[in-house]
mmCIF file of C-alpha atoms in Angstrom:
data_model
loop_
_atom_site.group_PDB
_atom_site.id
_atom_site.type_symbol
_atom_site.label_atom_id
_atom_site.label_comp_id
_atom_site.label_asym_id
_atom_site.label_seq_id
_atom_site.Cartn_x
_atom_site.Cartn_y
_atom_site.Cartn_z
ATOM 1 C CA MET A 1 0.000 0.000 0.000
ATOM 2 C CA GLY A 2 2.873 2.443 0.799
ATOM 3 C CA LYS A 3 3.209 5.196 3.349
ATOM 4 C CA LYS A 4 1.115 7.648 1.323
ATOM 5 C CA LYS A 5 -2.072 5.643 1.413
ATOM 6 C CA VAL A 6 -3.756 7.177 4.431
ATOM 7 C CA ARG A 7 -0.966 6.038 6.693
ATOM 8 C CA LEU A 8 -2.200 2.537 7.188
ATOM 9 C CA LEU A 9 -0.351 0.974 10.106
ATOM 10 C CA ALA A 10 -1.475 -2.556 9.316
ATOM 11 C CA SER A 11 -2.408 -4.535 6.228
ATOM 12 C CA LEU A 12 -5.964 -4.239 5.058
ATOM 13 C CA LEU A 13 -8.317 -6.937 6.271
ATOM 14 C CA PHE A 14 -11.636 -7.847 4.746
ATOM 15 C CA ILE A 15 -13.993 -8.308 7.704
ATOM 16 C CA VAL A 16 -16.591 -10.498 6.034
ATOM 17 C CA SER A 17 -17.043 -12.746 3.034
ATOM 18 C CA LEU A 18 -13.575 -12.668 1.528
ATOM 19 C CA SER A 19 -14.494 -15.716 -0.473
ATOM 20 C CA LEU A 20 -16.800 -13.585 -2.608
ATOM 21 C CA ILE A 21 -13.858 -11.827 -4.234
ATOM 22 C CA VAL A 22 -12.483 -13.608 -7.307
ATOM 23 C CA SER A 23 -8.719 -13.698 -7.683
ATOM 24 C CA ALA A 24 -6.856 -11.604 -10.276
ATOM 25 C CA CYS A 25 -5.030 -8.330 -10.608
ATOM 26 C CA SER A 26 -6.197 -6.414 -13.675
ATOM 27 C CA ASN A 27 -8.104 -3.382 -14.913
ATOM 28 C CA SER A 28 -11.797 -3.938 -15.485
ATOM 29 C CA LYS A 29 -14.716 -1.758 -16.570
ATOM 30 C CA LYS A 30 -17.744 -2.998 -14.666
ATOM 31 C CA ASP A 31 -21.108 -3.272 -16.371
ATOM 32 C CA VAL A 32 -22.805 -2.064 -13.206
ATOM 33 C CA ASN A 33 -24.436 1.360 -13.083
ATOM 34 C CA SER A 34 -24.574 3.656 -10.060
ATOM 35 C CA GLU A 35 -28.084 2.618 -9.132
ATOM 36 C CA ASP A 36 -27.152 -1.079 -9.208
ATOM 37 C CA LYS A 37 -24.087 -0.395 -7.059
ATOM 38 C CA LYS A 38 -26.316 0.904 -4.276
ATOM 39 C CA ASN A 39 -28.090 -2.440 -4.130
ATOM 40 C CA LEU A 40 -24.963 -4.587 -3.954
ATOM 41 C CA LYS A 41 -23.852 -6.252 -0.751
ATOM 42 C CA VAL A 42 -21.036 -4.378 1.006
ATOM 43 C CA ILE A 43 -17.854 -6.152 2.086
ATOM 44 C CA GLN A 44 -16.150 -4.045 4.720
ATOM 45 C CA MET A 45 -12.442 -3.250 4.683
ATOM 46 C CA ASP A 46 -10.704 -2.415 7.913
ATOM 47 C CA GLY A 47 -7.500 -0.590 8.644
ATOM 48 C CA THR A 48 -5.635 1.069 11.499
ATOM 49 C CA PHE A 49 -5.088 4.776 10.891
ATOM 50 C CA ALA A 50 -2.641 7.335 12.249
ATOM 51 C CA VAL A 51 -5.447 9.891 12.739
ATOM 52 C CA ASP A 52 -8.945 9.959 14.188
ATOM 53 C CA VAL A 53 -10.991 9.440 11.014
ATOM 54 C CA ASP A 54 -14.055 10.944 12.717
ATOM 55 C CA ASP A 55 -12.297 14.246 13.475
ATOM 56 C CA PRO A 56 -12.185 16.577 10.421
ATOM 57 C CA ASN A 57 -9.426 18.636 12.035
ATOM 58 C CA GLU A 58 -7.220 15.549 11.964
ATOM 59 C CA THR A 59 -8.262 14.118 8.594
ATOM 60 C CA VAL A 60 -7.894 17.494 6.887
ATOM 61 C CA GLY A 61 -4.533 17.987 8.580
ATOM 62 C CA ASP A 62 -3.331 14.623 7.326
ATOM 63 C CA ALA A 63 -4.564 15.058 3.747
ATOM 64 C CA ASP A 64 -2.533 16.886 1.102
ATOM 65 C CA TYR A 65 -5.521 18.336 -0.746
ATOM 66 C CA VAL A 66 -9.099 19.048 0.292
ATOM 67 C CA PHE A 67 -11.469 20.261 -2.403
ATOM 68 C CA ILE A 68 -15.018 20.326 -3.696
ATOM 69 C CA GLY A 69 -15.136 18.284 -6.866
ATOM 70 C CA ARG A 70 -17.782 17.185 -9.347
ATOM 71 C CA VAL A 71 -17.565 13.587 -10.542
ATOM 72 C CA ASP A 72 -17.467 13.626 -14.335
ATOM 73 C CA GLU A 73 -16.983 9.911 -14.946
ATOM 74 C CA ASP A 74 -16.689 6.594 -13.142
ATOM 75 C CA VAL A 75 -13.940 5.258 -15.400
ATOM 76 C CA ASP A 76 -12.993 1.750 -14.308
ATOM 77 C CA THR A 77 -11.749 -0.389 -11.434
ATOM 78 C CA LEU A 78 -8.182 -1.470 -10.779
ATOM 79 C CA TYR A 79 -7.412 -4.570 -8.694
ATOM 80 C CA LYS A 80 -4.135 -4.671 -6.792
ATOM 81 C CA ASP A 81 -2.368 -5.658 -3.568
ATOM 82 C CA PRO A 82 -3.160 -9.370 -4.030
ATOM 83 C CA VAL A 83 -2.984 -11.582 -0.960
ATOM 84 C CA THR A 84 -3.465 -15.320 -0.539
ATOM 85 C CA ILE A 85 -6.089 -16.474 1.937
ATOM 86 C CA LYS A 86 -7.244 -19.851 3.161
ATOM 87 C CA THR A 87 -10.694 -21.063 2.167
ATOM 88 C CA SER A 88 -12.673 -24.243 2.754
ATOM 89 C CA ASP A 89 -11.449 -25.417 -0.662
ATOM 90 C CA GLY A 90 -7.780 -24.581 -0.104
ATOM 91 C CA THR A 91 -6.297 -21.169 -0.854
ATOM 92 C CA LYS A 92 -7.365 -18.225 -2.973
ATOM 93 C CA GLU A 93 -5.721 -15.005 -4.106
ATOM 94 C CA VAL A 94 -7.820 -11.884 -3.566
ATOM 95 C CA SER A 95 -7.148 -8.278 -4.556
ATOM 96 C CA THR A 96 -8.314 -4.883 -3.347
ATOM 97 C CA PRO A 97 -10.431 -2.792 -5.747
ATOM 98 C CA TYR A 98 -9.597 0.839 -6.472
ATOM 99 C CA THR A 99 -12.054 2.904 -8.522
ATOM 100 C CA ASN A 100 -10.757 5.436 -11.039
ATOM 101 C CA TYR A 101 -12.713 8.651 -11.575
ATOM 102 C CA GLN A 102 -12.478 11.839 -13.590
ATOM 103 C CA VAL A 103 -13.293 14.808 -11.363
ATOM 104 C CA THR A 104 -13.520 18.561 -11.912
ATOM 105 C CA VAL A 105 -12.251 20.667 -9.002
ATOM 106 C CA LEU A 106 -14.747 23.446 -8.259
ATOM 107 C CA GLN A 107 -13.207 24.886 -5.099
ATOM 108 C CA ASN A 108 -9.950 24.299 -3.269
ATOM 109 C CA ILE A 109 -10.158 24.231 0.508
ATOM 110 C CA LYS A 110 -6.622 22.990 1.181
ATOM 111 C CA GLY A 111 -3.969 22.995 -1.515
ATOM 112 C CA ASP A 112 -4.233 24.467 -4.997
ATOM 113 C CA LEU A 113 -5.315 21.988 -7.651
ATOM 114 C CA VAL A 114 -6.222 23.138 -11.155
ATOM 115 C CA THR A 115 -9.908 24.035 -11.419
ATOM 116 C CA ASP A 116 -12.516 23.597 -14.172
ATOM 117 C CA THR A 117 -10.450 20.837 -15.755
ATOM 118 C CA SER A 118 -11.284 17.150 -15.482
ATOM 119 C CA ILE A 119 -8.474 15.341 -13.652
ATOM 120 C CA PRO A 120 -8.093 11.707 -12.550
ATOM 121 C CA ILE A 121 -8.365 10.548 -8.955
ATOM 122 C CA GLN A 122 -8.359 7.055 -7.502
ATOM 123 C CA LYS A 123 -10.659 5.918 -4.724
ATOM 124 C CA ALA A 124 -9.807 3.001 -2.422
ATOM 125 C CA GLY A 125 -12.750 0.627 -2.726
ATOM 126 C CA GLY A 126 -15.120 -0.439 -5.447
ATOM 127 C CA ILE A 127 -16.915 -3.352 -7.050
ATOM 128 C CA ASN A 128 -15.212 -6.696 -6.571
ATOM 129 C CA GLU A 129 -14.058 -8.658 -9.561
ATOM 130 C CA ASP A 130 -17.140 -10.785 -10.078
ATOM 131 C CA GLY A 131 -19.443 -7.770 -9.735
ATOM 132 C CA SER A 132 -21.410 -9.289 -6.864
ATOM 133 C CA SER A 133 -20.527 -6.820 -4.099
ATOM 134 C CA VAL A 134 -18.871 -3.536 -3.200
ATOM 135 C CA VAL A 135 -15.736 -3.384 -1.047
ATOM 136 C CA LEU A 136 -15.508 -0.280 1.164
ATOM 137 C CA TYR A 137 -14.237 1.026 4.462
ATOM 138 C CA GLU A 138 -16.766 1.548 7.228
ATOM 139 C CA ASP A 139 -18.363 5.026 7.040
ATOM 140 C CA ASP A 140 -17.302 5.342 3.420
ATOM 141 C CA ALA A 141 -19.173 5.596 0.124
ATOM 142 C CA LEU A 142 -18.363 5.455 -3.563
ATOM 143 C CA PRO A 143 -18.775 8.784 -5.381
ATOM 144 C CA GLU A 144 -21.433 8.889 -8.096
ATOM 145 C CA GLU A 145 -21.264 10.462 -11.539
ATOM 146 C CA GLY A 146 -22.765 13.925 -11.730
ATOM 147 C CA GLN A 147 -22.611 14.478 -7.963
ATOM 148 C CA SER A 148 -20.261 16.747 -6.036
ATOM 149 C CA TYR A 149 -18.279 15.948 -2.915
ATOM 150 C CA VAL A 150 -15.680 17.305 -0.547
ATOM 151 C CA PHE A 151 -12.691 15.069 -1.285
ATOM 152 C CA LEU A 152 -9.707 14.496 0.991
ATOM 153 C CA ALA A 153 -6.863 13.432 -1.272
ATOM 154 C CA TYR A 154 -3.306 12.224 -0.840
ATOM 155 C CA ALA A 155 -0.621 12.999 -3.402
ATOM 156 C CA GLN A 156 1.274 9.860 -4.356
ATOM 157 C CA ASP A 157 4.945 9.649 -5.275
ATOM 158 C CA ASP A 158 4.032 9.572 -8.984
ATOM 159 C CA GLY A 159 1.929 12.739 -8.697
ATOM 160 C CA SER A 160 -1.435 10.984 -8.794
ATOM 161 C CA LEU A 161 -4.209 11.561 -6.235
ATOM 162 C CA LEU A 162 -5.600 8.909 -3.895
ATOM 163 C CA VAL A 163 -8.821 9.283 -1.888
ATOM 164 C CA SER A 164 -8.825 6.608 0.775
ATOM 165 C CA GLY A 165 -10.313 5.794 4.145
ATOM 166 C CA PRO A 166 -13.501 6.416 6.137
ATOM 167 C CA ASN A 167 -15.090 9.832 5.544
ATOM 168 C CA SER A 168 -12.689 10.576 2.688
ATOM 169 C CA ASN A 169 -15.422 12.024 0.481
ATOM 170 C CA GLU A 170 -18.598 13.718 1.712
ATOM 171 C CA TYR A 171 -21.554 14.477 -0.513
ATOM 172 C CA VAL A 172 -22.371 18.133 -1.134
ATOM 173 C CA GLU A 173 -26.023 18.373 -2.037
ATOM 174 C CA GLY A 174 -27.457 20.672 -4.692
ATOM 175 C CA ILE A 175 -24.447 21.678 -6.789
ATOM 176 C CA LYS A 176 -25.575 21.910 -10.408
ATOM 177 C CA GLN A 177 -23.517 20.226 -13.121
ATOM 178 C CA ASP A 178 -22.841 23.512 -14.920
ATOM 179 C CA VAL A 179 -21.316 25.216 -11.880
ATOM 180 C CA THR A 180 -17.798 26.588 -12.366
ATOM 181 C CA SER A 181 -15.108 27.537 -9.886
ATOM 182 C CA GLU A 182 -15.810 31.212 -10.559
ATOM 183 C CA LYS A 183 -19.463 30.787 -9.584
ATOM 184 C CA MET A 184 -18.401 28.904 -6.464
ATOM 185 C CA GLU A 185 -15.948 31.649 -5.517
ATOM 186 C CA LYS A 186 -18.490 34.436 -6.040
ATOM 187 C CA GLY A 187 -21.195 32.575 -4.183
ATOM 188 C CA LYS A 188 -23.344 32.055 -7.264
ATOM 189 C CA ALA A 189 -23.611 28.321 -6.795
ATOM 190 C CA SER A 190 -26.669 28.835 -4.580
ATOM 191 C CA LEU A 191 -25.772 26.110 -2.105
ATOM 192 C CA ASN A 192 -28.585 24.998 0.109
ATOM 193 C CA GLU A 193 -28.271 25.163 3.883
ATOM 194 C CA LYS A 194 -27.125 21.554 4.272
ATOM 195 C CA ALA A 195 -24.454 21.900 1.585
ATOM 196 C CA THR A 196 -23.238 25.151 3.095
ATOM 197 C CA GLU A 197 -22.846 23.419 6.453
ATOM 198 C CA VAL A 198 -20.754 20.643 4.895
ATOM 199 C CA VAL A 199 -18.443 23.071 3.098
ATOM 200 C CA SER A 200 -18.133 25.313 6.170
ATOM 201 C CA GLU A 201 -17.241 22.309 8.311
ATOM 202 C CA TYR A 202 -14.220 21.527 6.148
ATOM 203 C CA GLU A 203 -13.195 25.159 5.778
ATOM 204 C CA ASN A 204 -13.221 25.454 9.571
ATOM 205 C CA ALA A 205 -11.351 22.166 9.864
ATOM 206 C CA TYR A 206 -8.619 23.543 7.603
ATOM 207 C CA GLU A 207 -8.349 26.679 9.741
ATOM 208 C CA ASN A 208 -7.963 24.438 12.795
ATOM 209 C CA GLU A 209 -6.168 21.525 11.172
ATOM 210 C CA ILE A 210 -3.966 19.205 13.193
ATOM 211 C CA SER A 211 -1.123 18.567 10.793
ATOM 212 C CA THR A 212 0.703 15.250 10.819
ATOM 213 C CA ASP A 213 4.436 14.817 10.536
ATOM 214 C CA ARG A 214 4.877 12.647 7.455
ATOM 215 C CA ASP A 215 6.630 12.726 4.117
ATOM 216 C CA ARG A 216 4.462 14.470 1.533
ATOM 217 C CA SER A 217 4.338 14.623 -2.240
ATOM 218 C CA GLU A 218 2.826 17.122 -4.658
ATOM 219 C CA SER A 219 0.152 16.344 -7.219
ATOM 220 C CA GLU A 220 0.996 16.718 -10.884
ATOM 221 C CA PHE A 221 -2.270 18.681 -11.075
ATOM 222 C CA ASP A 222 -1.133 21.281 -8.547
ATOM 223 C CA ALA A 223 -1.763 24.703 -10.081
ATOM 224 C CA GLU A 224 1.544 26.011 -8.738
ATOM 225 C CA GLN A 225 3.602 23.594 -10.807
#
């Protein structure tokens, strides 16, 4: 997993039904739409984290970038980190799904990513390889196309962006698909009360962030590059 991936202190463990995941380690575009994903059984991943994942001050402090982003496309799923487990029939190799998205940054809260341009991010979790279930952390959810979220992202050594862990993306209700960063900045996005509360929570968390002492990288999509 590496030290950049949300500072996991232990290997990921699937809590239930590991046998549902078919072995392999390849890219795959799933023929499952967003509505069908909601109805799939959830297999829970577990990990030990260096921060309190329920405290925005800590999660924002640990992340490299925090931003409001609109999901343009659910691209595909990558399967990696294969491990061999014992089953009633012998052994089986299982892999962790990571979902690739294209996202447009509408507002930076922490960091300075390019705005109004669709960029790739990777989310830890996704549909397993036989399409029968979704693998996620507790208190986590897969982003949906056309919806906007506050994302907490980690810059990887290769400049890519990883969103990983509980509460690593939070839905922001009511942002229209034609909203631009300029409209967000000038307050023309007409956020409803609930959405405003979500955004304000993370803005306040950034002002009061509890930064962690760890090696950091910079995204290739950082506007200052």
